[in-house]
Amino acid sequence: MSRRNLLRLLLFAGVVFVVAGCTSTTGQQDISVQVGDGQASSGNSQFALSVELLVVLTVLSLVPAILMLATSFTRIVVVLSLLRNAIGIPNLPPNQVIMGLSLFLTVFVMTPTFSQVNNDALQPFLSNSIDQNTAIQRGVDPFRTFMLKETRQEDLQVFIDLSKEPRPATANDVSLEVLLPAFVVSELKTAFTMGFLLYIPFLIIDLVVASALMSMGMVMVSPTQIALPFKLLLFVMVDGWVLVVQSLVRSFG
């Protein structure tokens, strides 16, 4: 199996699990993913089939990571983590709350994409209307469209040059092994840009409090402890969580 087909299979497998969990279907459906032609690479040996099964299960363990990196999760979790550090309370909200909120916001942002995959790929595949290769192609295309829309052209060009592949004629010709890392790097850049803007008001409060304490000669008092209540008050008064979540969702267009 080629590297490109392997990435498509992994991404589609992750989408199947997510969409199957987010959508309700009537009756019970059997979902199966076939690798290659379903036969062992060397005859019908039981040992060869066991080795192939072990390899497939090992590779499928990477599905959650690939699926999270191919969605809006990266930008959301980085921005929320930077916001927590900007406020000045490293352990509040807890990591479980940050991760949970990031996952729920990811599902909210990616719902149109998941719905398209469910309608165009998963349901026709379960009803035997299309074969596995067609289902994988239709399941990956909505994610490709999403990633291309959110990836900066300069980041994509860097990875095209690094891969030493021919320049794609159209956006649909960009391979997943080039698009995925370009998308992740672009998301990190966007997340850090948003985090920098979040830091500015809290930094101003820290500077004002530190200057006031120095002018009063209270050099032994920690400016962080004095500034923390003011930062929390400011964040609550402006309804900060709603503003941050709203900005995150709208940043995906």
CSV table of C-alpha atoms in Angstrom, one decimal:
chain,number,residue,atom,x,y,z
A,1,MET,CA,0.0,0.0,0.0
A,2,SER,CA,1.4,3.4,-1.0
A,3,ARG,CA,2.0,6.2,1.5
A,4,ARG,CA,-0.8,8.3,0.0
A,5,ASN,CA,-3.4,5.5,0.1
A,6,LEU,CA,-2.3,4.7,3.7
A,7,LEU,CA,-3.0,8.3,4.8
A,8,ARG,CA,-6.3,8.3,3.1
A,9,LEU,CA,-7.3,5.0,4.8
A,10,LEU,CA,-6.3,6.3,8.2
A,11,LEU,CA,-8.1,9.6,7.8
A,12,PHE,CA,-11.2,7.8,6.5
A,13,ALA,CA,-11.1,5.3,9.3
A,14,GLY,CA,-11.0,8.0,11.9
A,15,VAL,CA,-13.9,9.9,10.2
A,16,VAL,CA,-16.0,6.7,10.2
A,17,PHE,CA,-15.6,6.4,14.0
A,18,VAL,CA,-16.4,10.1,14.6
A,19,VAL,CA,-19.3,10.3,12.2
A,20,ALA,CA,-20.8,7.0,13.4
A,21,GLY,CA,-20.7,8.4,16.9
A,22,CYS,CA,-22.1,11.8,16.0
A,23,THR,CA,-24.9,10.6,13.8
A,24,SER,CA,-27.8,8.2,14.6
A,25,THR,CA,-28.8,5.5,12.1
A,26,THR,CA,-31.7,3.2,12.2
A,27,GLY,CA,-31.0,-0.4,12.7
A,28,GLN,CA,-27.6,-2.0,13.1
A,29,GLN,CA,-24.9,-1.6,10.5
A,30,ASP,CA,-21.7,-3.6,10.0
A,31,ILE,CA,-18.8,-1.4,9.2
A,32,SER,CA,-15.7,-3.0,7.8
A,33,VAL,CA,-12.6,-1.6,6.2
A,34,GLN,CA,-10.7,-3.7,3.8
A,35,VAL,CA,-6.9,-3.3,3.3
A,36,GLY,CA,-5.7,-3.9,-0.3
A,37,ASP,CA,-7.5,-6.9,-1.8
A,38,GLY,CA,-8.1,-8.6,1.5
A,39,GLN,CA,-5.5,-11.3,0.9
A,40,ALA,CA,-2.2,-11.9,2.5
A,41,SER,CA,0.8,-10.6,0.6
A,42,SER,CA,2.3,-14.1,0.2
A,43,GLY,CA,-0.4,-16.6,-0.5
A,44,ASN,CA,-3.1,-17.5,2.0
A,45,SER,CA,-0.7,-18.2,4.8
A,46,GLN,CA,-2.3,-17.7,8.3
A,47,PHE,CA,1.0,-16.3,9.5
A,48,ALA,CA,1.0,-13.7,6.8
A,49,LEU,CA,-2.5,-12.7,7.6
A,50,SER,CA,-1.6,-12.4,11.3
A,51,VAL,CA,1.3,-10.1,10.4
A,52,GLU,CA,-0.9,-7.9,8.2
A,53,LEU,CA,-3.5,-7.7,10.9
A,54,LEU,CA,-0.8,-6.7,13.5
A,55,VAL,CA,0.6,-4.0,11.1
A,56,VAL,CA,-2.9,-2.6,10.4
A,57,LEU,CA,-3.8,-2.4,14.1
A,58,THR,CA,-0.6,-0.7,14.9
A,59,VAL,CA,-1.1,1.9,12.1
A,60,LEU,CA,-4.7,2.5,13.1
A,61,SER,CA,-3.5,3.6,16.6
A,62,LEU,CA,-2.3,6.7,14.8
A,63,VAL,CA,-5.8,7.5,13.6
A,64,PRO,CA,-6.8,9.8,16.6
A,65,ALA,CA,-3.7,11.9,16.2
A,66,ILE,CA,-4.2,12.3,12.4
A,67,LEU,CA,-7.9,13.0,12.8
A,68,MET,CA,-7.2,15.7,15.4
A,69,LEU,CA,-4.5,17.3,13.4
A,70,ALA,CA,-6.7,17.4,10.3
A,71,THR,CA,-9.5,19.3,12.0
A,72,SER,CA,-9.8,22.6,13.9
A,73,PHE,CA,-8.7,21.0,17.2
A,74,THR,CA,-5.1,22.2,16.9
A,75,ARG,CA,-5.9,25.9,16.7
A,76,ILE,CA,-8.6,25.7,19.4
A,77,VAL,CA,-6.5,23.9,22.0
A,78,VAL,CA,-3.4,26.0,21.5
A,79,VAL,CA,-5.4,29.3,21.8
A,80,LEU,CA,-7.2,28.1,25.0
A,81,SER,CA,-3.9,27.0,26.5
A,82,LEU,CA,-2.2,30.4,25.7
A,83,LEU,CA,-5.2,32.2,27.2
A,84,ARG,CA,-4.9,30.3,30.4
A,85,ASN,CA,-1.2,31.2,30.6
A,86,ALA,CA,-2.0,34.8,29.8
A,87,ILE,CA,-4.4,35.1,32.7
A,88,GLY,CA,-1.7,33.9,35.0
A,89,ILE,CA,-3.3,30.7,36.4
A,90,PRO,CA,-1.4,27.8,34.8
A,91,ASN,CA,-3.6,25.1,36.3
A,92,LEU,CA,-7.0,26.7,35.9
A,93,PRO,CA,-9.0,25.7,34.0
A,94,PRO,CA,-7.7,22.2,34.4
A,95,ASN,CA,-6.3,20.3,31.4
A,96,GLN,CA,-9.4,18.1,31.3
A,97,VAL,CA,-11.6,21.2,30.9
A,98,ILE,CA,-9.4,22.7,28.1
A,99,MET,CA,-9.3,19.4,26.2
A,100,GLY,CA,-13.0,18.8,26.6
A,101,LEU,CA,-14.0,22.3,25.5
A,102,SER,CA,-11.6,22.0,22.5
A,103,LEU,CA,-13.2,18.7,21.5
A,104,PHE,CA,-16.7,20.0,21.7
A,105,LEU,CA,-15.8,23.2,19.8
A,106,THR,CA,-14.0,21.0,17.2
A,107,VAL,CA,-17.2,18.9,16.7
A,108,PHE,CA,-19.2,22.2,16.4
A,109,VAL,CA,-16.9,23.7,13.8
A,110,MET,CA,-16.5,20.4,11.8
A,111,THR,CA,-20.2,19.4,11.8
A,112,PRO,CA,-20.7,20.5,8.2
A,113,THR,CA,-17.7,18.5,7.1
A,114,PHE,CA,-18.8,15.5,9.1
A,115,SER,CA,-22.3,15.7,7.7
A,116,GLN,CA,-20.9,15.8,4.2
A,117,VAL,CA,-18.7,12.8,4.8
A,118,ASN,CA,-21.7,11.0,6.3
A,119,ASN,CA,-24.0,11.8,3.4
A,120,ASP,CA,-21.6,11.3,0.5
A,121,ALA,CA,-19.3,8.5,1.8
A,122,LEU,CA,-20.4,6.7,4.9
A,123,GLN,CA,-24.1,6.1,4.2
A,124,PRO,CA,-23.6,5.0,0.6
A,125,PHE,CA,-20.8,2.7,1.7
A,126,LEU,CA,-23.0,1.1,4.4
A,127,SER,CA,-25.8,0.6,1.9
A,128,ASN,CA,-23.3,-1.0,-0.6
A,129,SER,CA,-24.0,1.8,-3.2
A,130,ILE,CA,-20.3,2.5,-3.6
A,131,ASP,CA,-17.1,0.5,-3.1
A,132,GLN,CA,-14.4,1.1,-0.5
A,133,ASN,CA,-12.1,3.1,-2.7
A,134,THR,CA,-14.9,5.5,-3.8
A,135,ALA,CA,-16.0,5.9,-0.1
A,136,ILE,CA,-12.4,6.7,1.0
A,137,GLN,CA,-12.1,9.3,-1.8
A,138,ARG,CA,-15.4,10.9,-1.0
A,139,GLY,CA,-14.6,10.8,2.7
A,140,VAL,CA,-11.3,12.5,2.4
A,141,ASP,CA,-12.3,15.2,-0.1
A,142,PRO,CA,-14.3,17.3,2.5
A,143,PHE,CA,-11.3,17.3,4.8
A,144,ARG,CA,-9.0,18.2,1.9
A,145,THR,CA,-11.3,21.2,1.1
A,146,PHE,CA,-11.3,22.3,4.7
A,147,MET,CA,-7.5,22.0,5.1
A,148,LEU,CA,-6.8,23.8,1.8
A,149,LYS,CA,-9.1,26.7,2.8
A,150,GLU,CA,-7.3,27.2,6.2
A,151,THR,CA,-3.7,26.6,4.9
A,152,ARG,CA,-1.5,29.5,4.0
A,153,GLN,CA,-0.2,29.4,0.4
A,154,GLU,CA,3.4,30.1,1.6
A,155,ASP,CA,3.3,27.2,4.1
A,156,LEU,CA,1.9,24.9,1.4
A,157,GLN,CA,4.6,26.0,-1.0
A,158,VAL,CA,7.3,25.2,1.6
A,159,PHE,CA,6.3,21.6,1.9
A,160,ILE,CA,5.8,21.2,-1.8
A,161,ASP,CA,9.4,22.3,-2.2
A,162,LEU,CA,10.6,20.0,0.6
A,163,SER,CA,8.8,17.0,-0.9
A,164,LYS,CA,10.5,17.6,-4.2
A,165,GLU,CA,7.2,16.7,-5.9
A,166,PRO,CA,6.1,18.3,-9.2
A,167,ARG,CA,4.1,21.4,-8.6
A,168,PRO,CA,0.4,20.5,-8.5
A,169,ALA,CA,-1.7,21.8,-11.4
A,170,THR,CA,-4.8,22.2,-9.2
A,171,ALA,CA,-5.6,22.2,-5.5
A,172,ASN,CA,-7.1,18.7,-5.8
A,173,ASP,CA,-3.7,17.4,-7.0
A,174,VAL,CA,-2.0,18.3,-3.6
A,175,SER,CA,-1.1,15.1,-1.9
A,176,LEU,CA,-2.2,14.5,1.7
A,177,GLU,CA,1.4,13.9,2.9
A,178,VAL,CA,2.1,17.5,1.8
A,179,LEU,CA,-1.2,19.0,2.8
A,180,LEU,CA,-1.3,17.6,6.4
A,181,PRO,CA,2.0,19.1,7.7
A,182,ALA,CA,1.4,22.4,5.9
A,183,PHE,CA,-2.1,22.6,7.5
A,184,VAL,CA,-0.7,21.9,11.0
A,185,VAL,CA,2.1,24.5,10.7
A,186,SER,CA,-0.4,27.0,9.3
A,187,GLU,CA,-2.8,26.3,12.2
A,188,LEU,CA,0.0,26.8,14.8
A,189,LYS,CA,0.9,30.1,13.2
A,190,THR,CA,-2.7,31.3,13.4
A,191,ALA,CA,-3.1,30.1,16.9
A,192,PHE,CA,0.1,31.9,18.1
A,193,THR,CA,-1.0,35.0,16.4
A,194,MET,CA,-4.4,34.9,18.2
A,195,GLY,CA,-2.6,34.1,21.5
A,196,PHE,CA,-0.3,37.2,21.1
A,197,LEU,CA,-3.4,39.4,20.7
A,198,LEU,CA,-4.9,37.8,23.9
A,199,TYR,CA,-1.7,38.5,25.8
A,200,ILE,CA,-1.8,42.2,25.2
A,201,PRO,CA,-4.5,43.4,27.6
A,202,PHE,CA,-3.2,41.2,30.4
A,203,LEU,CA,0.3,42.4,29.8
A,204,ILE,CA,-0.9,46.0,30.1
A,205,ILE,CA,-2.5,45.2,33.5
A,206,ASP,CA,0.8,43.6,34.7
A,207,LEU,CA,2.8,46.6,33.6
A,208,VAL,CA,0.4,49.1,35.3
A,209,VAL,CA,0.3,47.1,38.5
A,210,ALA,CA,4.1,46.8,38.6
A,211,SER,CA,4.6,50.5,37.9
A,212,ALA,CA,2.1,51.4,40.7
A,213,LEU,CA,3.8,49.1,43.2
A,214,MET,CA,7.3,50.5,42.3
A,215,SER,CA,6.0,54.1,42.6
A,216,MET,CA,4.7,53.3,46.1
A,217,GLY,CA,8.0,51.6,47.1
A,218,MET,CA,6.3,48.2,47.5
A,219,VAL,CA,9.1,46.4,45.7
A,220,MET,CA,8.7,43.3,47.9
A,221,VAL,CA,5.1,42.7,46.9
A,222,SER,CA,4.7,40.3,43.9
A,223,PRO,CA,3.0,42.2,41.0
A,224,THR,CA,1.6,38.9,39.8
A,225,GLN,CA,-0.5,38.3,42.9
A,226,ILE,CA,-1.9,41.9,42.9
A,227,ALA,CA,-2.6,41.9,39.1
A,228,LEU,CA,-4.4,38.5,39.1
A,229,PRO,CA,-7.7,39.7,40.6
A,230,PHE,CA,-7.8,42.7,38.2
A,231,LYS,CA,-7.2,40.4,35.2
A,232,LEU,CA,-9.9,38.1,36.3
A,233,LEU,CA,-12.3,41.0,36.9
A,234,LEU,CA,-11.5,42.4,33.4
A,235,PHE,CA,-12.0,39.0,31.8
A,236,VAL,CA,-15.3,38.4,33.5
A,237,MET,CA,-16.6,41.9,32.8
A,238,VAL,CA,-16.0,41.7,29.1
A,239,ASP,CA,-17.5,38.1,29.0
A,240,GLY,CA,-14.1,36.8,27.9
A,241,TRP,CA,-14.9,33.2,27.4
A,242,VAL,CA,-17.8,34.0,25.0
A,243,LEU,CA,-15.6,36.4,23.1
A,244,VAL,CA,-12.7,33.9,22.8
A,245,VAL,CA,-15.0,31.1,21.7
A,246,GLN,CA,-16.8,33.3,19.2
A,247,SER,CA,-13.5,34.5,17.7
A,248,LEU,CA,-12.3,30.9,17.4
A,249,VAL,CA,-15.4,29.7,15.6
A,250,ARG,CA,-15.5,32.7,13.3
A,251,SER,CA,-11.8,32.4,12.5
A,252,PHE,CA,-12.7,29.2,10.5
A,253,GLY,CA,-15.0,31.2,8.2
